[in-house]
Amino acid sequence: MSSLLIKRLLVWVVSMALGFAIAAAFVTLVLPWMGPNNGSPISLQRYGNLYFLVTAVPLGLIFVVWLDKFLNTRILPD
């Protein structure tokens, strides 16, 4: 495997991990204070798996764009 392929795989793994971590933190820590739950935590099961994926994947794609720029992996065309 070439070093560029390894860097690209690393960008995808790190970006999606950050996206899922930030989405989980947002759902469990921030969202309860904005809704009618009076500050009680919301579990990821109650939030829903599909809604969590729809929240986490776009956050991960934001990190893909920035890591692609800084690591020069050329995932996105110039």
XYZ file of N, CA, C and O in Angstrom:
312
model
N 0.835 -1.186 0.000
C 0.000 0.000 0.000
C 0.876 1.245 0.000
O 1.891 1.298 0.685
N 0.421 2.207 -0.738
C 1.190 3.441 -0.812
C 0.916 4.310 0.420
O -0.069 4.134 1.135
N 1.793 5.234 0.653
C 1.639 6.115 1.813
C 0.427 7.029 1.655
O -0.204 7.398 2.644
N 0.084 7.381 0.409
C -1.086 8.227 0.176
C -2.369 7.484 0.546
O -3.274 8.052 1.159
N -2.439 6.194 0.221
C -3.608 5.393 0.582
C -3.733 5.262 2.094
O -4.836 5.367 2.640
N -2.641 5.088 2.762
C -2.661 4.988 4.231
C -3.124 6.310 4.839
O -3.921 6.323 5.776
N -2.628 7.433 4.294
C -3.067 8.744 4.785
C -4.549 8.956 4.535
O -5.261 9.488 5.387
N -5.042 8.522 3.370
C -6.467 8.670 3.078
C -7.325 7.831 4.021
O -8.359 8.290 4.500
N -6.913 6.602 4.276
C -7.652 5.757 5.216
C -7.634 6.364 6.616
O -8.649 6.346 7.321
N -6.498 6.909 7.002
C -6.381 7.547 8.309
C -7.299 8.767 8.408
O -7.951 8.971 9.437
N -7.394 9.543 7.340
C -8.282 10.705 7.322
C -9.722 10.255 7.511
O -10.466 10.836 8.312
N -10.150 9.218 6.805
C -11.528 8.746 6.929
C -11.819 8.204 8.316
O -12.863 8.505 8.902
N -10.907 7.412 8.862
C -11.139 6.817 10.179
C -11.186 7.884 11.260
O -12.102 7.911 12.098
N -10.229 8.787 11.257
C -10.184 9.845 12.274
C -11.388 10.778 12.132
O -12.009 11.155 13.130
N -11.744 11.128 10.912
C -12.867 12.041 10.692
C -14.179 11.437 11.168
O -14.964 12.103 11.853
N -14.437 10.195 10.814
C -15.689 9.571 11.239
C -15.712 9.344 12.749
O -16.752 9.496 13.392
N -14.570 9.011 13.337
C -14.521 8.853 14.794
C -14.817 10.177 15.493
O -15.575 10.218 16.471
N -14.251 11.260 14.993
C -14.538 12.577 15.564
C -15.999 12.970 15.360
O -16.631 13.531 16.259
N -16.540 12.674 14.186
C -17.941 12.978 13.920
C -18.875 12.237 14.853
O -19.811 12.806 15.408
N -18.611 10.939 15.072
C -19.449 10.156 15.962
C -19.284 10.598 17.409
O -20.256 10.663 18.165
N -18.072 10.943 17.813
C -17.844 11.390 19.193
C -18.522 12.727 19.462
O -19.151 12.920 20.515
N -18.414 13.653 18.537
C -19.038 14.965 18.733
C -20.553 14.845 18.686
O -21.254 15.497 19.467
N -21.080 13.997 17.805
C -22.532 13.807 17.752
C -23.045 13.180 19.047
O -24.083 13.588 19.574
N -22.315 12.201 19.591
C -22.729 11.579 20.845
C -22.684 12.582 21.987
O -23.597 12.632 22.826
N -21.641 13.401 22.020
C -21.550 14.424 23.067
C -22.662 15.458 22.915
O -23.252 15.887 23.903
N -22.964 15.836 21.699
C -24.022 16.815 21.466
C -25.382 16.272 21.888
O -26.160 16.968 22.543
N -25.663 15.029 21.525
C -26.964 14.440 21.843
C -27.137 14.267 23.347
O -28.203 14.547 23.897
N -26.092 13.820 24.024
C -26.247 13.526 25.453
C -26.005 14.733 26.355
O -26.547 14.776 27.455
N -25.232 15.705 25.923
C -24.897 16.830 26.793
C -25.590 18.135 26.427
O -26.022 18.872 27.313
N -25.688 18.455 25.153
C -26.216 19.755 24.738
C -27.718 19.689 24.461
O -28.462 20.568 24.890
N -28.150 18.677 23.765
C -29.551 18.589 23.366
C -30.537 18.571 24.528
O -31.600 19.185 24.414
N -30.239 17.920 25.663
C -31.208 17.961 26.773
C -31.473 19.367 27.299
O -32.570 19.642 27.767
N -30.509 20.242 27.234
C -30.700 21.592 27.758
C -31.495 22.465 26.792
O -31.975 23.529 27.175
N -31.648 22.023 25.556
C -32.380 22.804 24.569
C -33.822 22.336 24.417
O -34.627 23.024 23.817
N -34.148 21.159 24.922
C -35.475 20.590 24.724
C -36.326 20.643 25.975
O -35.970 21.261 26.977
N -37.457 19.958 25.934
C -38.398 19.983 27.059
C -38.081 18.984 28.167
O -38.918 18.718 29.012
N -36.873 18.436 28.206
C -36.532 17.398 29.178
C -36.020 17.942 30.498
O -35.593 17.181 31.354
N -36.003 19.226 30.676
C -35.538 19.865 31.909
C -34.125 19.448 32.293
O -33.814 19.252 33.461
N -33.272 19.271 31.333
C -31.875 18.966 31.605
C -31.567 17.508 31.830
O -30.426 17.160 32.092
N -32.536 16.611 31.742
C -32.232 15.195 31.922
C -31.622 14.641 30.635
O -32.039 14.995 29.536
N -30.611 13.783 30.760
C -29.904 13.289 29.573
C -30.804 12.471 28.647
O -31.755 11.829 29.086
N -30.489 12.507 27.382
C -31.182 11.709 26.379
C -30.231 10.588 25.968
O -29.078 10.843 25.630
N -30.701 9.353 25.994
C -29.853 8.246 25.567
C -29.832 8.188 24.042
O -30.738 8.700 23.368
N -28.798 7.573 23.514
C -28.696 7.446 22.064
C -29.790 6.535 21.523
O -30.239 6.702 20.389
N -30.256 5.561 22.319
C -31.336 4.688 21.880
C -32.643 5.476 21.762
O -33.436 5.249 20.856
N -32.868 6.382 22.684
C -34.078 7.196 22.628
C -33.997 8.198 21.476
O -35.008 8.512 20.848
N -32.827 8.715 21.217
C -32.635 9.648 20.101
C -32.879 8.944 18.777
O -33.415 9.533 17.854
N -32.460 7.689 18.664
C -32.696 6.895 17.463
C -31.420 6.669 16.674
O -30.607 7.578 16.521
N -31.259 5.450 16.195
C -30.054 5.096 15.441
C -29.962 5.847 14.118
O -28.888 6.340 13.747
N -31.061 5.926 13.405
C -31.041 6.606 12.111
C -30.779 8.100 12.284
O -29.985 8.685 11.547
N -31.423 8.716 13.266
C -31.181 10.131 13.520
C -29.729 10.372 13.936
O -29.138 11.380 13.569
N -29.174 9.441 14.718
C -27.781 9.594 15.124
C -26.854 9.517 13.917
O -25.905 10.302 13.804
N -27.102 8.580 13.005
C -26.275 8.486 11.795
C -26.405 9.739 10.936
O -25.417 10.234 10.396
N -27.628 10.253 10.832
C -27.847 11.456 10.028
C -27.195 12.677 10.683
O -26.870 13.651 10.021
N -26.958 12.619 11.970
C -26.252 13.691 12.666
C -24.743 13.504 12.575
O -23.997 14.464 12.334
N -24.253 12.276 12.759
C -22.820 12.022 12.881
C -22.079 12.026 11.548
O -20.953 12.536 11.472
N -22.668 11.469 10.509
C -21.953 11.367 9.231
C -21.644 12.741 8.626
O -20.511 12.973 8.198
N -22.585 13.691 8.591
C -22.203 15.017 8.080
C -21.127 15.704 8.913
O -20.267 16.401 8.361
N -21.154 15.502 10.237
C -20.073 16.058 11.057
C -18.739 15.425 10.677
O -17.711 16.100 10.602
N -18.748 14.123 10.437
C -17.529 13.442 10.001
C -17.042 13.949 8.655
O -15.847 14.094 8.430
N -17.972 14.248 7.749
C -17.582 14.763 6.434
C -16.958 16.153 6.527
O -16.083 16.492 5.731
N -17.387 16.935 7.494
C -16.743 18.232 7.715
C -15.278 18.022 8.091
O -14.388 18.719 7.583
N -15.019 17.041 8.950
C -13.635 16.750 9.328
C -12.845 16.167 8.156
O -11.641 16.407 8.051
N -13.499 15.416 7.273
C -12.810 14.894 6.086
C -12.294 16.055 5.235
O -11.155 16.037 4.763
N -13.125 17.062 5.046
C -12.730 18.205 4.213
C -11.505 18.897 4.810
O -10.526 19.181 4.100
N -11.539 19.162 6.111
C -10.432 19.893 6.719
C -9.160 19.049 6.822
O -8.053 19.545 6.582
N -9.296 17.782 7.178
C -8.096 16.939 7.242
C -7.522 16.702 5.853
O -6.305 16.578 5.696
N -8.378 16.622 4.833
C -7.894 16.494 3.459
C -7.069 17.709 3.076
O -6.009 17.588 2.456
N -7.529 18.878 3.471
C -6.784 20.097 3.143
C -5.437 20.141 3.847
O -4.415 20.413 3.236
N -5.428 19.831 5.150
C -4.193 19.975 5.910
C -3.201 18.829 5.679
O -1.990 19.040 5.751
N -3.692 17.632 5.386
C -2.785 16.501 5.156
C -2.475 16.294 3.681
O -1.690 15.417 3.337
N -3.126 17.081 2.813
C -2.881 17.028 1.364
C -3.039 15.603 0.814
O -2.173 15.095 0.117
N -4.190 14.981 1.118
C -4.437 13.627 0.640
C -5.136 13.598 -0.707
O -5.271 12.543 -1.308
N -5.609 14.729 -1.175
C -6.262 14.856 -2.479
C -7.471 13.938 -2.610
O -7.691 13.348 -3.672
N -8.266 13.816 -1.538
C -9.512 13.068 -1.625
C -10.505 13.876 -2.459
O -11.172 13.337 -3.331
N -10.589 15.162 -2.162
C -11.452 16.051 -2.917
C -10.644 16.702 -4.033
O -9.462 17.008 -3.871
N -11.286 16.919 -5.189
C -10.540 17.570 -6.269
C -10.229 19.027 -5.910
O -10.962 19.669 -5.187
N -9.148 19.511 -6.437
C -8.732 20.901 -6.161
C -9.596 21.899 -6.855
O -10.170 21.767 -7.829
